[in-house]
Structure formats: structure tokens, C-alpha cells
Amino acid sequence: MKVGGIHRRTIWPGEDGRTVEVIDQTKLPHAFVTVRLRTLAEVVHAIRAMLIRGAPLIGATAAYGLAIALRDDPSDSSLAAAYDLLHATRPTAINLRWALDDVRAKVAPLPPKERFAAAWARAAEIADEDVAINRSIGTHGLELIRKAAARKPGKTVNVLTHCNAGWLATVDWGTATAPIYLAHEAGIPVHVWVDETRPRNQGAGLTAWELNNHGVPHTVIVDNTGGHLMQHGKVDLCFVGTDRTTAEGDVCNKIGTYLKALAAKDNGVPFYVCLPSPTIDWTIRDGVRDVPIEERDGAEVSKITGRAEDGSIATVQVTPEGSPVVNYGFDVTPARLVTGLVTERGVAPASADGLLSLFPERRKRV
Ligand code: MRU
């Protein structure tokens, strides 16, 4: 998508063909800063400290990380160590494991001197594939927005979203935002309710920044507002992303997604989850039981960062000194609360049969 009129992706290879560049998302929305990742340690830091985040982008970045490790040492032991280091950076988003497995499977059979070039090429393909997948999710999700628009001719379609499942969470387009961008381009009047998404405020800081750049009408709300809006008929559709979806259609996404799904069910608001197929974990069925939920530093809850009135970036404490905090990064929305899964191959019910109808090649393996 465009930043200041220039088309950008969230990750791109450096001109030297040996390093990769990313947008430092910890600086948004106040500053647009790009960072070059030169070493495996820098890639690990970028994922862990959330300079880059969002399940698909974590996967693409990890793929480049493995390539960078092989550039410096293409041995079997280096491959294994880099895989383990990258895999441990964030536990919930399955795209991380998917991308690492994919690159490792391609390079492990090769002689060491060929591994870097092969891994680098595969990382670039993963990035390109992500763009195409999200564009395709967009075309399928666009039909849902078209139908909602047809139910209220001449009126604005209001979409509620949570966290940042926008282009910043992917290589481009976003998952939940791809249908919104396409609807906006198609001239369908669309407005987005943006959940701020405490504690890290990926909605207030990132989704709002994206939509603002792209001229899509939107309003930032605190996380507790969605239910009230739904009770008053002010939400037509919910579109969220996911970090891991099970073979039965349970959806793990940013903490608070489950509460939005409950409110949507209670108010008859369609609740769609937009996901690329690498986000499906075909090895597990019960999301509540089996998805590892990341616990992050309590300081993300007890403190908040923003721009002070004098223009400087400031971090302030919002809890009393000494009050304990807990910081679960994700929750699981059971499939029964999900109206449909919007994938690159189309929209399916959130169920094993629904997913297998779109991905029949998985039938034997489940
Ligand atoms: O902790 P984050 O910012 O990586 O969490 C991101 C989300 O929860 C997104 O909604 C999810 O990755 C889907 S993104 C296309």
C-alpha cells in the first residue's frame, strides 16, 4: 500500500542482496522509520521486540532470517540453531513455524554452498505469495461487503476490526483490511470501527495509521465499545485476522477478539475471520486447549507510550506501583462464534468440513 504516495511493502530485500529492510512498527504512528536487518540476531530482535509483527509478516521475516543465518554459516548445525532461535521468538503465530519448515525443507537437501541462494529465493517467494494470497482474500471478502451494502442501499457499511490485521501485519494488503481497501477502491461507502487494542494499541497506532494514509473513513474506539455499537445497529460486519486457526476452525487472535465475537453473536452481526492458508494449523483441533498463548511483559499493561504535548515520545505509568499485572497476548474464539473463514480460496464455514472443502488436499492428513 502507499505511504506518502509511494508504494511500500513491509519487508523488502536490501540492494546488496544480503540483508533485508523492514518498517519499524514500534515507531508508528508518530514516525515512519525503516530498519536494515543485517544479522540473524537483528532479525530475532526485530520479531521479538515487535519491530515487525502480525502472523504473515512474522513468517516472511523469519524466512529471511533463516537465509541470513545461512549466508554466514551454511552448515547443518547453523541451520538447526537458526531454526530454533527464530522459532522461539513468538509462540502463537503459526506462520512462523510454517515459513521456517518450508525454507528448511527446501535447503536442507542441498550442498551447504547452495543453501543461502536457495533460502533467499524462497523467502522472496514467500513474501510474493503472501501479497497474492491477501489480494485474493480481499476479492472474496469484497463480496461480503458488497452484499452488506446491497442490504442498505445508499448507506455506509460499517466494519469493526480488532488489532492490526492490515497491510502492516502482512507483506501487503493485510488480511482483514484487504476487502476494505478493495471496497473503498470500488466506491462502496465503507467506514471502519477501529478497536484500539490495548495493551500495545495496534489498532489505534497501526490500523488507524494505515486507513488514514489510504483515505478510508474510520473511527478509533476503546476496546469495550464494540458491543454497545452492535446493540445499536452500528456494525454491519466484523472482520478480524488470526494468528492460528485450528483444523476445526477455532480462531486464535489478539486478546479481546473472543469478546467481540460473543457480542457479535448476541446481536446477529456477521463475524468473519480473514486468513491466509499458512495460518491454518492442521495438526490441532481444539484451539482453547492446544494453541500456546503468548504472555508478554507486564510493562505493556502498566505503562503506555505516546506523543506528549511538547512533541516528544513519552512512556507513562498507568497502574499503581506494585499492582500485579498479567498480559496474555491472544485468545481463542471457538468456531461456533465465527460466521465464516475468508481465505484465498473463498469463504467457508468455520468447521473441519468447511476448511476441507476449500483445501481438499488436506483431507488425508487431518
Ligand atoms: O501481537 P501481534 O501484533 O503480532 O498480533 C497481531 C494480530 O493479532 C493480528 O490480528 C494477526 O496476526 C492477524 S494479522 C493478518
mmCIF file of N, CA, C and O in Angstrom, residues 29-67:
data_model
loop_
_atom_site.group_PDB
_atom_site.id
_atom_site.type_symbol
_atom_site.label_atom_id
_atom_site.label_comp_id
_atom_site.label_asym_id
_atom_site.label_seq_id
_atom_site.Cartn_x
_atom_site.Cartn_y
_atom_site.Cartn_z
ATOM 1 N N PRO A 29 2.419 5.370 15.249
ATOM 2 C CA PRO A 29 2.105 6.181 14.089
ATOM 3 C C PRO A 29 2.858 7.512 14.039
ATOM 4 O O PRO A 29 2.592 8.334 13.169
ATOM 5 N N HIS A 30 3.805 7.701 14.968
ATOM 6 C CA HIS A 30 4.396 9.037 15.106
ATOM 7 C C HIS A 30 5.555 9.276 14.147
ATOM 8 O O HIS A 30 5.856 10.426 13.823
ATOM 9 N N ALA A 31 6.223 8.204 13.723
ATOM 10 C CA ALA A 31 7.345 8.370 12.785
ATOM 11 C C ALA A 31 7.420 7.153 11.875
ATOM 12 O O ALA A 31 7.180 6.030 12.311
ATOM 13 N N PHE A 32 7.744 7.409 10.594
ATOM 14 C CA PHE A 32 7.926 6.312 9.642
ATOM 15 C C PHE A 32 9.424 6.072 9.499
ATOM 16 O O PHE A 32 10.146 6.882 8.933
ATOM 17 N N VAL A 33 9.864 4.946 10.067
ATOM 18 C CA VAL A 33 11.299 4.660 10.110
ATOM 19 C C VAL A 33 11.526 3.268 9.533
ATOM 20 O O VAL A 33 10.801 2.327 9.879
ATOM 21 N N THR A 34 12.504 3.140 8.651
ATOM 22 C CA THR A 34 12.835 1.805 8.148
ATOM 23 C C THR A 34 14.172 1.365 8.743
ATOM 24 O O THR A 34 15.011 2.196 9.097
ATOM 25 N N VAL A 35 14.313 0.049 8.869
ATOM 26 C CA VAL A 35 15.495 -0.511 9.534
ATOM 27 C C VAL A 35 16.054 -1.628 8.663
ATOM 28 O O VAL A 35 15.288 -2.420 8.112
ATOM 29 N N ARG A 36 17.379 -1.681 8.561
ATOM 30 C CA ARG A 36 18.013 -2.781 7.826
ATOM 31 C C ARG A 36 18.398 -3.872 8.826
ATOM 32 O O ARG A 36 19.029 -3.582 9.849
ATOM 33 N N LEU A 37 18.002 -5.110 8.530
ATOM 34 C CA LEU A 37 18.356 -6.234 9.394
ATOM 35 C C LEU A 37 19.517 -6.960 8.724
ATOM 36 O O LEU A 37 19.377 -7.490 7.622
ATOM 37 N N ARG A 38 20.673 -6.955 9.404
ATOM 38 C CA ARG A 38 21.903 -7.465 8.774
ATOM 39 C C ARG A 38 22.287 -8.859 9.239
ATOM 40 O O ARG A 38 23.011 -9.562 8.549
ATOM 41 N N THR A 39 21.859 -9.208 10.446
ATOM 42 C CA THR A 39 22.311 -10.481 11.032
ATOM 43 C C THR A 39 21.115 -11.257 11.576
ATOM 44 O O THR A 39 20.033 -10.697 11.778
ATOM 45 N N LEU A 40 21.354 -12.536 11.850
ATOM 46 C CA LEU A 40 20.306 -13.352 12.473
ATOM 47 C C LEU A 40 19.856 -12.715 13.789
ATOM 48 O O LEU A 40 18.655 -12.639 14.070
ATOM 49 N N ALA A 41 20.816 -12.245 14.577
ATOM 50 C CA ALA A 41 20.468 -11.636 15.879
ATOM 51 C C ALA A 41 19.547 -10.438 15.676
ATOM 52 O O ALA A 41 18.603 -10.222 16.460
ATOM 53 N N GLU A 42 19.783 -9.662 14.623
ATOM 54 C CA GLU A 42 18.913 -8.491 14.389
ATOM 55 C C GLU A 42 17.516 -8.919 13.945
ATOM 56 O O GLU A 42 16.534 -8.278 14.303
ATOM 57 N N VAL A 43 17.434 -9.997 13.190
ATOM 58 C CA VAL A 43 16.104 -10.488 12.787
ATOM 59 C C VAL A 43 15.353 -11.002 14.018
ATOM 60 O O VAL A 43 14.160 -10.699 14.218
ATOM 61 N N VAL A 44 16.051 -11.762 14.851
ATOM 62 C CA VAL A 44 15.426 -12.294 16.074
ATOM 63 C C VAL A 44 14.917 -11.140 16.930
ATOM 64 O O VAL A 44 13.776 -11.157 17.409
ATOM 65 N N HIS A 45 15.730 -10.124 17.093
ATOM 66 C CA HIS A 45 15.325 -8.961 17.890
ATOM 67 C C HIS A 45 14.100 -8.273 17.262
ATOM 68 O O HIS A 45 13.161 -7.905 17.962
ATOM 69 N N ALA A 46 14.114 -8.128 15.929
ATOM 70 C CA ALA A 46 13.008 -7.418 15.258
ATOM 71 C C ALA A 46 11.679 -8.132 15.482
ATOM 72 O O ALA A 46 10.632 -7.493 15.650
ATOM 73 N N ILE A 47 11.711 -9.462 15.493
ATOM 74 C CA ILE A 47 10.459 -10.208 15.709
ATOM 75 C C ILE A 47 10.068 -10.148 17.185
ATOM 76 O O ILE A 47 8.926 -9.835 17.528
ATOM 77 N N ARG A 48 11.045 -10.405 18.065
ATOM 78 C CA ARG A 48 10.726 -10.473 19.497
ATOM 79 C C ARG A 48 10.277 -9.107 20.041
ATOM 80 O O ARG A 48 9.324 -9.019 20.802
ATOM 81 N N ALA A 49 10.941 -8.055 19.631
ATOM 82 C CA ALA A 49 10.608 -6.716 20.139
ATOM 83 C C ALA A 49 9.483 -6.073 19.335
ATOM 84 O O ALA A 49 9.133 -4.918 19.564
ATOM 85 N N MET A 50 8.966 -6.804 18.374
ATOM 86 C CA MET A 50 7.804 -6.382 17.587
ATOM 87 C C MET A 50 8.051 -5.139 16.731
ATOM 88 O O MET A 50 7.147 -4.344 16.507
ATOM 89 N N LEU A 51 9.297 -5.006 16.232
ATOM 90 C CA LEU A 51 9.511 -4.013 15.163
ATOM 91 C C LEU A 51 8.650 -4.432 13.979
ATOM 92 O O LEU A 51 8.115 -3.606 13.246
ATOM 93 N N ILE A 52 8.580 -5.735 13.780
ATOM 94 C CA ILE A 52 7.616 -6.289 12.829
ATOM 95 C C ILE A 52 6.723 -7.227 13.630
ATOM 96 O O ILE A 52 7.168 -7.818 14.634
ATOM 97 N N ARG A 53 5.477 -7.339 13.227
ATOM 98 C CA ARG A 53 4.554 -8.224 13.930
ATOM 99 C C ARG A 53 3.410 -8.540 12.968
ATOM 100 O O ARG A 53 3.398 -8.068 11.834
ATOM 101 N N GLY A 54 2.433 -9.333 13.452
ATOM 102 C CA GLY A 54 1.386 -9.807 12.556
ATOM 103 C C GLY A 54 1.827 -11.142 11.968
ATOM 104 O O GLY A 54 2.958 -11.264 11.465
ATOM 105 N N ALA A 55 0.938 -12.128 12.036
ATOM 106 C CA ALA A 55 1.336 -13.508 11.716
ATOM 107 C C ALA A 55 2.009 -13.669 10.344
ATOM 108 O O ALA A 55 3.104 -14.246 10.257
ATOM 109 N N PRO A 56 1.421 -13.170 9.248
ATOM 110 C CA PRO A 56 2.075 -13.402 7.950
ATOM 111 C C PRO A 56 3.431 -12.711 7.829
ATOM 112 O O PRO A 56 4.368 -13.270 7.247
ATOM 113 N N LEU A 57 3.550 -11.518 8.391
ATOM 114 C CA LEU A 57 4.831 -10.809 8.297
ATOM 115 C C LEU A 57 5.889 -11.482 9.181
ATOM 116 O O LEU A 57 7.071 -11.524 8.811
ATOM 117 N N ILE A 58 5.468 -12.023 10.314
ATOM 118 C CA ILE A 58 6.422 -12.764 11.152
ATOM 119 C C ILE A 58 6.986 -13.941 10.343
ATOM 120 O O ILE A 58 8.192 -14.204 10.348
ATOM 121 N N GLY A 59 6.103 -14.626 9.598
ATOM 122 C CA GLY A 59 6.554 -15.758 8.781
ATOM 123 C C GLY A 59 7.554 -15.325 7.722
ATOM 124 O O GLY A 59 8.635 -15.926 7.573
ATOM 125 N N ALA A 60 7.231 -14.283 6.975
ATOM 126 C CA ALA A 60 8.124 -13.835 5.895
ATOM 127 C C ALA A 60 9.464 -13.366 6.461
ATOM 128 O O ALA A 60 10.533 -13.641 5.890
ATOM 129 N N THR A 61 9.430 -12.672 7.592
ATOM 130 C CA THR A 61 10.672 -12.158 8.191
ATOM 131 C C THR A 61 11.545 -13.318 8.676
ATOM 132 O O THR A 61 12.773 -13.306 8.510
ATOM 133 N N ALA A 62 10.894 -14.322 9.277
ATOM 134 C CA ALA A 62 11.650 -15.479 9.766
ATOM 135 C C ALA A 62 12.313 -16.207 8.593
ATOM 136 O O ALA A 62 13.441 -16.700 8.711
ATOM 137 N N ALA A 63 11.615 -16.272 7.448
ATOM 138 C CA ALA A 63 12.201 -16.929 6.269
ATOM 139 C C ALA A 63 13.479 -16.195 5.856
ATOM 140 O O ALA A 63 14.518 -16.822 5.588
ATOM 141 N N TYR A 64 13.447 -14.871 5.810
ATOM 142 C CA TYR A 64 14.655 -14.106 5.505
ATOM 143 C C TYR A 64 15.714 -14.304 6.597
ATOM 144 O O TYR A 64 16.917 -14.346 6.316
ATOM 145 N N GLY A 65 15.263 -14.437 7.842
ATOM 146 C CA GLY A 65 16.207 -14.641 8.951
ATOM 147 C C GLY A 65 17.000 -15.921 8.772
ATOM 148 O O GLY A 65 18.225 -15.957 8.994
ATOM 149 N N LEU A 66 16.294 -16.981 8.356
ATOM 150 C CA LEU A 66 16.977 -18.257 8.136
ATOM 151 C C LEU A 66 17.991 -18.114 6.996
ATOM 152 O O LEU A 66 19.121 -18.611 7.072
ATOM 153 N N ALA A 67 17.591 -17.389 5.950
ATOM 154 C CA ALA A 67 18.514 -17.177 4.818
ATOM 155 C C ALA A 67 19.753 -16.408 5.275
ATOM 156 O O ALA A 67 20.889 -16.763 4.906
#
